[in-house]
CSV table of C-alpha atoms in Angstrom, one decimal:
chain,number,residue,atom,x,y,z
A,204,MET,CA,-0.1,0.0,0.0
A,205,ASN,CA,2.8,2.5,1.1
A,206,GLU,CA,4.6,1.5,-2.4
A,207,PHE,CA,1.5,2.4,-4.3
A,208,LEU,CA,1.3,5.7,-2.5
A,209,ALA,CA,4.8,6.4,-3.1
A,210,MET,CA,4.3,6.2,-7.1
A,211,GLY,CA,7.8,5.4,-7.4
A,212,GLY,CA,8.9,8.6,-6.1
A,213,TYR,CA,6.7,10.6,-8.3
A,214,ALA,CA,3.8,10.9,-5.6
A,215,ALA,CA,4.2,14.7,-5.6
A,216,TYR,CA,3.2,15.0,-9.1
A,217,VAL,CA,0.8,12.2,-9.7
A,218,TRP,CA,-1.6,12.5,-6.5
A,219,PRO,CA,-1.8,16.4,-7.2
A,220,SER,CA,-2.9,15.6,-10.7
A,221,TYR,CA,-5.7,13.2,-9.7
A,222,ALA,CA,-6.9,15.2,-6.9
A,223,LEU,CA,-7.2,18.4,-9.1
A,224,ALA,CA,-9.3,16.0,-11.5
A,225,PHE,CA,-11.3,14.9,-8.8
A,226,ILE,CA,-12.0,18.6,-7.5
A,227,LEU,CA,-12.7,19.9,-11.1
A,228,LEU,CA,-15.0,17.1,-11.7
A,229,VAL,CA,-17.3,17.6,-8.7
A,230,ALA,CA,-17.3,21.2,-8.9
A,231,ASN,CA,-18.7,21.1,-12.2
A,232,ILE,CA,-21.4,18.7,-11.0
A,233,VAL,CA,-22.2,20.9,-7.9
A,234,ALA,CA,-22.3,24.4,-9.8
A,235,PRO,CA,-25.3,23.5,-11.9
A,236,MET,CA,-26.9,21.8,-9.0
A,237,LEU,CA,-26.8,24.8,-6.8
A,238,GLN,CA,-27.6,27.2,-9.7
A,239,ARG,CA,-30.8,25.3,-10.6
A,240,LYS,CA,-31.7,25.4,-7.0
A,241,LYS,CA,-31.0,29.1,-6.5
A,242,THR,CA,-33.4,29.6,-9.8
A,243,VAL,CA,-36.0,27.5,-8.5
A,244,THR,CA,-36.1,29.3,-5.0
A,245,GLU,CA,-36.2,32.6,-6.7
A,246,ILE,CA,-39.1,31.8,-9.2
A,247,ALA,CA,-41.2,30.4,-6.2
A,248,ARG,CA,-41.0,33.3,-4.3
A,249,LYS,CA,-42.0,35.2,-7.2
A,250,LEU,CA,-44.9,33.0,-7.6
A,251,ARG,CA,-46.1,33.3,-4.1
A,252,ARG,CA,-45.9,36.9,-3.8
A,253,ALA,CA,-48.1,37.1,-6.9
A,254,ARG,CA,-50.7,34.5,-5.5
A,255,ASN,CA,-50.8,36.6,-2.2
A,256,GLU,CA,-51.3,39.9,-4.0
A,257,GLN,CA,-54.2,38.3,-5.8
A,258,LYS,CA,-56.0,37.5,-2.5
B,221,MET,CA,-38.0,14.5,-42.5
B,222,ASN,CA,-36.3,11.6,-41.0
B,223,VAL,CA,-36.3,10.3,-37.5
B,224,PHE,CA,-33.2,12.2,-36.3
B,225,MET,CA,-34.5,15.4,-37.5
B,226,ARG,CA,-38.0,15.0,-35.9
B,227,TRP,CA,-36.0,14.4,-32.9
B,228,PHE,CA,-34.0,17.3,-33.1
B,229,HIS,CA,-36.9,19.6,-33.9
B,230,LYS,CA,-38.8,18.4,-30.7
B,231,MET,CA,-35.7,19.0,-28.6
B,232,GLY,CA,-35.9,22.5,-29.8
B,233,SER,CA,-38.9,23.0,-27.4
B,234,PRO,CA,-37.7,24.0,-24.0
B,235,LYS,CA,-40.3,22.4,-22.0
B,236,TYR,CA,-39.8,18.9,-24.0
B,237,PHE,CA,-36.0,19.3,-23.7
B,238,TYR,CA,-36.4,20.0,-19.9
B,239,GLU,CA,-38.0,16.7,-19.5
B,240,VAL,CA,-36.0,14.5,-21.5
B,241,SER,CA,-32.7,15.7,-20.4
B,242,GLY,CA,-33.8,15.1,-16.8
B,243,LYS,CA,-34.2,11.7,-17.6
B,244,MET,CA,-31.0,11.3,-19.9
B,245,ILE,CA,-28.6,12.8,-16.9
B,246,PRO,CA,-28.7,9.8,-14.7
B,247,TRP,CA,-27.9,7.4,-17.5
B,248,PHE,CA,-24.6,9.5,-18.4
B,249,MET,CA,-24.0,10.0,-14.9
B,250,TRP,CA,-23.9,6.3,-13.7
B,251,THR,CA,-22.1,5.1,-17.1
B,252,PHE,CA,-19.6,8.0,-16.2
B,253,ILE,CA,-19.0,6.5,-12.8
B,254,ILE,CA,-18.7,3.0,-14.0
B,255,THR,CA,-16.4,3.9,-16.8
B,256,LEU,CA,-14.3,5.9,-14.5
B,257,VAL,CA,-13.9,3.4,-11.9
B,258,TYR,CA,-12.8,0.8,-14.5
B,259,GLY,CA,-10.3,3.2,-16.2
B,260,LEU,CA,-8.6,4.3,-12.8
B,261,TYR,CA,-8.5,0.5,-12.1
B,262,GLN,CA,-6.8,-0.1,-15.1
B,263,GLY,CA,-4.8,3.1,-15.0
B,264,MET,CA,-3.6,3.1,-11.4
B,265,ILE,CA,-3.3,-0.9,-10.9
B,266,VAL,CA,-3.4,-3.0,-13.8
B,267,SER,CA,-1.0,-0.7,-16.2
B,268,PRO,CA,2.8,-1.1,-15.9
B,269,PRO,CA,4.9,2.0,-15.1
B,270,ASP,CA,6.9,3.2,-17.9
B,271,TYR,CA,10.3,1.9,-18.7
B,272,GLN,CA,11.6,5.3,-19.0
B,273,GLN,CA,9.0,7.7,-17.1
B,274,GLY,CA,8.3,5.0,-14.3
B,275,GLU,CA,5.2,5.8,-12.3
B,276,SER,CA,5.0,9.5,-13.3
B,277,VAL,CA,3.3,8.1,-16.6
B,278,ARG,CA,0.1,7.6,-14.6
B,279,ILE,CA,-0.4,11.3,-15.0
B,280,MET,CA,-1.1,10.9,-18.7
B,281,TYR,CA,-4.3,8.8,-18.0
B,282,ILE,CA,-5.7,12.2,-16.7
B,283,HIS,CA,-3.7,14.6,-18.8
B,284,VAL,CA,-4.4,13.2,-22.3
B,285,PRO,CA,-8.1,12.8,-22.0
B,286,ALA,CA,-8.6,16.2,-20.3
B,287,ALA,CA,-6.5,17.8,-23.3
B,288,TRP,CA,-8.5,15.9,-26.0
B,289,MET,CA,-11.8,17.1,-23.9
B,290,SER,CA,-10.7,20.6,-24.0
B,291,MET,CA,-10.8,20.5,-27.9
B,292,PHE,CA,-13.8,18.2,-28.3
B,293,ILE,CA,-15.9,20.5,-26.0
B,294,TYR,CA,-14.7,23.6,-28.1
B,295,VAL,CA,-15.8,21.9,-31.4
B,296,VAL,CA,-19.1,21.0,-29.9
B,297,MET,CA,-19.7,24.8,-28.5
B,298,ALA,CA,-18.6,26.2,-31.7
B,299,VAL,CA,-20.8,23.9,-33.9
B,300,SER,CA,-23.7,25.0,-31.5
B,301,GLY,CA,-22.7,28.6,-31.9
B,302,LEU,CA,-23.0,28.3,-35.6
B,303,ILE,CA,-26.5,26.6,-35.6
B,304,SER,CA,-27.7,29.2,-33.2
B,305,LEU,CA,-26.4,32.0,-35.6
B,306,VAL,CA,-27.6,30.5,-38.7
B,307,TRP,CA,-30.9,29.2,-37.4
B,308,ARG,CA,-31.6,31.3,-34.3
B,309,ILE,CA,-32.4,28.2,-32.2
B,310,LYS,CA,-32.5,29.0,-28.6
B,311,MET,CA,-31.7,25.5,-27.2
B,312,THR,CA,-28.1,25.5,-29.1
B,313,GLU,CA,-27.5,29.0,-27.8
B,314,ILE,CA,-27.9,27.5,-24.3
B,315,PHE,CA,-25.2,24.9,-25.1
B,316,VAL,CA,-22.8,27.2,-25.9
B,317,ILE,CA,-22.7,28.8,-22.7
B,318,SER,CA,-23.2,25.5,-20.8
B,319,SER,CA,-20.2,24.1,-22.6
B,320,ALA,CA,-17.8,26.9,-21.6
B,321,THR,CA,-17.4,26.3,-18.1
B,322,VAL,CA,-16.5,22.6,-18.1
B,323,GLY,CA,-14.5,23.0,-21.3
B,324,ALA,CA,-12.5,25.5,-19.3
B,325,SER,CA,-12.3,23.4,-16.5
B,326,PHE,CA,-10.6,20.4,-18.8
B,327,THR,CA,-8.2,22.9,-20.3
B,328,PHE,CA,-7.0,24.0,-17.1
B,329,LEU,CA,-6.8,20.5,-15.9
B,330,ALA,CA,-4.8,19.4,-19.0
B,331,LEU,CA,-2.3,22.4,-18.6
B,332,ALA,CA,-1.9,21.9,-14.7
B,333,THR,CA,-1.5,18.3,-15.1
B,334,GLY,CA,1.1,18.7,-18.1
B,335,SER,CA,2.9,21.2,-15.7
B,336,LEU,CA,2.8,18.6,-13.0
B,337,TRP,CA,4.3,16.1,-15.6
B,338,GLY,CA,6.6,18.4,-17.1
B,339,LYS,CA,8.4,19.2,-13.9
B,340,PRO,CA,10.0,15.6,-13.4
B,341,MET,CA,10.3,14.6,-17.0
B,342,TRP,CA,11.5,18.1,-18.6
B,343,GLY,CA,12.9,19.7,-15.7
B,344,THR,CA,10.4,22.7,-15.9
B,345,TRP,CA,7.0,23.5,-15.3
B,346,TRP,CA,6.4,25.5,-18.2
B,347,VAL,CA,8.0,26.3,-21.7
B,348,TRP,CA,6.7,28.7,-24.4
B,349,ASP,CA,6.5,26.1,-27.0
B,350,ALA,CA,3.8,25.9,-29.5
B,351,ARG,CA,1.7,23.3,-27.9
B,352,LEU,CA,1.6,24.4,-24.5
B,353,THR,CA,1.0,28.2,-25.6
B,354,SER,CA,-1.8,27.3,-28.0
B,355,GLU,CA,-3.4,25.1,-25.3
B,356,LEU,CA,-3.1,28.2,-23.1
B,357,ILE,CA,-4.9,30.5,-25.7
B,358,LEU,CA,-7.7,27.9,-25.8
B,359,LEU,CA,-8.0,28.4,-22.1
B,360,PHE,CA,-8.2,32.3,-22.7
B,361,LEU,CA,-10.9,31.6,-25.4
B,362,TYR,CA,-13.2,29.8,-23.0
B,363,LEU,CA,-12.7,32.5,-20.3
B,364,GLY,CA,-13.2,35.4,-22.8
B,365,ILE,CA,-16.7,33.5,-23.7
B,366,ILE,CA,-17.5,33.1,-20.0
B,367,ALA,CA,-16.5,36.8,-19.3
B,368,LEU,CA,-18.3,38.2,-22.5
B,369,HIS,CA,-21.5,36.2,-21.6
B,370,SER,CA,-21.9,37.6,-18.3
B,371,ALA,CA,-21.0,41.2,-19.3
B,372,ILE,CA,-24.1,41.5,-21.5
B,373,GLU,CA,-27.6,41.7,-19.9
B,374,ASP,CA,-29.7,40.6,-22.7
B,375,LYS,CA,-29.0,36.9,-22.7
B,376,ARG,CA,-30.1,36.3,-26.5
B,377,VAL,CA,-27.6,39.0,-27.4
B,378,ALA,CA,-25.0,37.4,-25.1
B,379,ALA,CA,-25.5,34.2,-26.8
B,380,ARG,CA,-25.0,35.6,-30.3
B,381,ALA,CA,-21.6,37.4,-29.2
B,382,ILE,CA,-20.1,34.4,-27.7
B,383,SER,CA,-21.1,32.1,-30.8
B,384,ILE,CA,-19.3,34.8,-32.8
B,385,LEU,CA,-16.3,34.4,-30.4
B,386,ALA,CA,-16.4,30.5,-30.4
B,387,LEU,CA,-16.6,30.4,-34.1
B,388,VAL,CA,-13.5,32.8,-34.8
B,389,GLY,CA,-11.7,30.7,-32.0
B,390,VAL,CA,-12.2,27.5,-33.7
B,391,VAL,CA,-9.1,28.4,-36.0
B,392,ASN,CA,-7.0,27.6,-32.8
B,393,ILE,CA,-8.1,24.0,-32.6
B,394,PRO,CA,-6.0,22.5,-35.6
B,395,ILE,CA,-3.1,24.9,-34.6
B,396,ILE,CA,-3.3,22.9,-31.2
B,397,HIS,CA,-3.6,19.5,-32.9
B,398,TYR,CA,-0.9,20.2,-35.5
B,399,SER,CA,1.5,22.3,-33.3
B,400,VAL,CA,3.7,19.3,-32.3
B,401,GLU,CA,4.4,18.6,-36.2
B,402,TRP,CA,4.6,22.2,-37.6
B,403,TRP,CA,6.9,23.4,-34.8
B,404,ASN,CA,9.7,21.9,-33.1
B,405,THR,CA,8.3,21.5,-29.7
B,406,LEU,CA,9.5,20.0,-26.5
B,407,HIS,CA,6.1,18.2,-26.3
B,408,GLN,CA,6.0,15.1,-27.9
B,409,THR,CA,4.1,14.1,-30.7
B,410,SER,CA,0.9,12.0,-30.7
B,411,SER,CA,1.2,8.7,-29.3
B,412,VAL,CA,-2.6,7.5,-30.4
B,413,THR,CA,-3.4,8.5,-34.2
B,414,MET,CA,-6.5,7.6,-36.0
B,415,THR,CA,-4.5,5.8,-38.7
B,416,GLY,CA,-3.7,3.3,-36.1
B,417,LYS,CA,-0.1,3.7,-36.1
B,418,LYS,CA,0.8,2.0,-32.5
B,419,ALA,CA,3.2,3.9,-30.6
B,420,MET,CA,1.9,2.7,-27.1
B,421,SER,CA,1.2,-0.6,-25.3
B,422,THR,CA,-2.2,-2.0,-25.1
B,423,SER,CA,-2.2,-2.0,-21.2
B,424,MET,CA,-1.6,1.7,-21.4
B,425,LEU,CA,-3.8,2.2,-24.4
B,426,ILE,CA,-7.1,0.6,-22.6
B,427,PRO,CA,-7.2,2.9,-19.5
B,428,LEU,CA,-6.4,5.9,-21.7
B,429,LEU,CA,-9.4,5.2,-24.1
B,430,VAL,CA,-11.7,4.3,-21.1
B,431,MET,CA,-10.8,7.4,-19.2
B,432,SER,CA,-11.4,9.3,-22.5
B,433,VAL,CA,-14.9,7.7,-22.8
B,434,SER,CA,-15.6,8.3,-19.3
B,435,PHE,CA,-15.0,12.1,-19.5
B,436,LYS,CA,-17.2,12.4,-22.8
B,437,LEU,CA,-20.0,11.0,-20.8
B,438,TYR,CA,-19.2,13.1,-17.9
B,439,TYR,CA,-19.6,15.8,-20.2
B,440,GLY,CA,-22.9,14.8,-21.5
B,441,ALA,CA,-24.5,14.7,-18.1
B,442,VAL,CA,-22.7,18.2,-16.8
B,443,VAL,CA,-23.5,20.0,-20.1
B,444,LEU,CA,-27.2,18.7,-19.6
B,445,MET,CA,-27.4,19.8,-16.0
B,446,ARG,CA,-25.9,23.2,-16.9
B,447,ALA,CA,-28.3,23.7,-19.9
B,448,ARG,CA,-31.3,22.7,-17.8
B,449,ALA,CA,-30.4,25.4,-15.0
B,450,GLU,CA,-29.9,28.2,-17.9
B,451,LEU,CA,-33.1,27.4,-19.4
B,452,LEU,CA,-35.2,27.9,-16.3
B,453,GLU,CA,-33.5,31.1,-15.7
B,454,ARG,CA,-34.0,32.4,-19.2
B,455,ASP,CA,-37.6,31.1,-19.4
B,456,ARG,CA,-38.3,32.1,-16.0
B,457,ASN,CA,-41.4,34.1,-17.0
B,458,THR,CA,-43.1,31.4,-19.0
B,459,ARG,CA,-46.0,28.9,-18.0
B,460,TRP,CA,-44.0,25.8,-18.2
B,461,VAL,CA,-41.2,27.0,-16.0
B,462,GLU,CA,-43.9,28.0,-13.3
B,463,GLU,CA,-45.3,24.2,-13.5
B,464,VAL,CA,-41.8,22.9,-13.1
B,465,VAL,CA,-41.2,25.0,-10.1
B,466,GLN,CA,-44.5,24.4,-8.5
B,467,GLU,CA,-43.8,20.5,-9.2
B,468,ASP,CA,-40.2,21.1,-7.5
B,469,THR,CA,-41.2,22.9,-4.7
B,470,LYS,CA,-44.4,20.8,-3.8
């Protein structure tokens, strides 16, 4: 296991590469989820307000 | 009209697109995860270290697919831009901006992993050779497209502007591809070619191709997620969006 983590002395280059890939892949999934959620919340609030004014 | 064109027209309807893409995303996501796990297993465990580069060669399984994606996404984006400009189709307009962030991410990833690979192999993080410079220009094109889009208030005008920029920038793609042949670069020439000239052992080719398929599936999922979010924002005052929101917040 330690040998695997050491990457033949290249650990300082291999693991940051994989870590960065992981971070970017996750970020690009989370960002549109948050964007969609924000928009849905905004529109929902606007719709509620419009309904209240009608009453 | 054939089946594909009919489907293409139907997908042009925002409501239909929103529904269908919502069903497609989980398929892309799961096939992405499965191919990613398999690709990582092949790349990290099964494939051997390189006889010259040792274990550092494993950076390749991220670096090369990311670099391919950076160009692939750009071409998809430019084609969407062309369709938007010629036929004024709203859905393809949305694909232009939806591709930009994920494209920029892959370009940055290709540059950063290249740097991390260059340091131990070439002895330097960066050189101004043609391949590295043209890939850096690609990153600037992506960032320019994102900045231009957020600078223009009217989203339809913004979409037209970035479509034009994306089309102009497409000239950079063949430059990136042929840079290693046209100029004397520190960056090596292609190891994988369409003509089937084999410059790599199969044990390394498998993880490379699996990761490349995996990243494409990932792009499929992410671009649809982004497109749906953009679509809701753009169509916020329409009937179908109100229905979607009511359904969502119930």
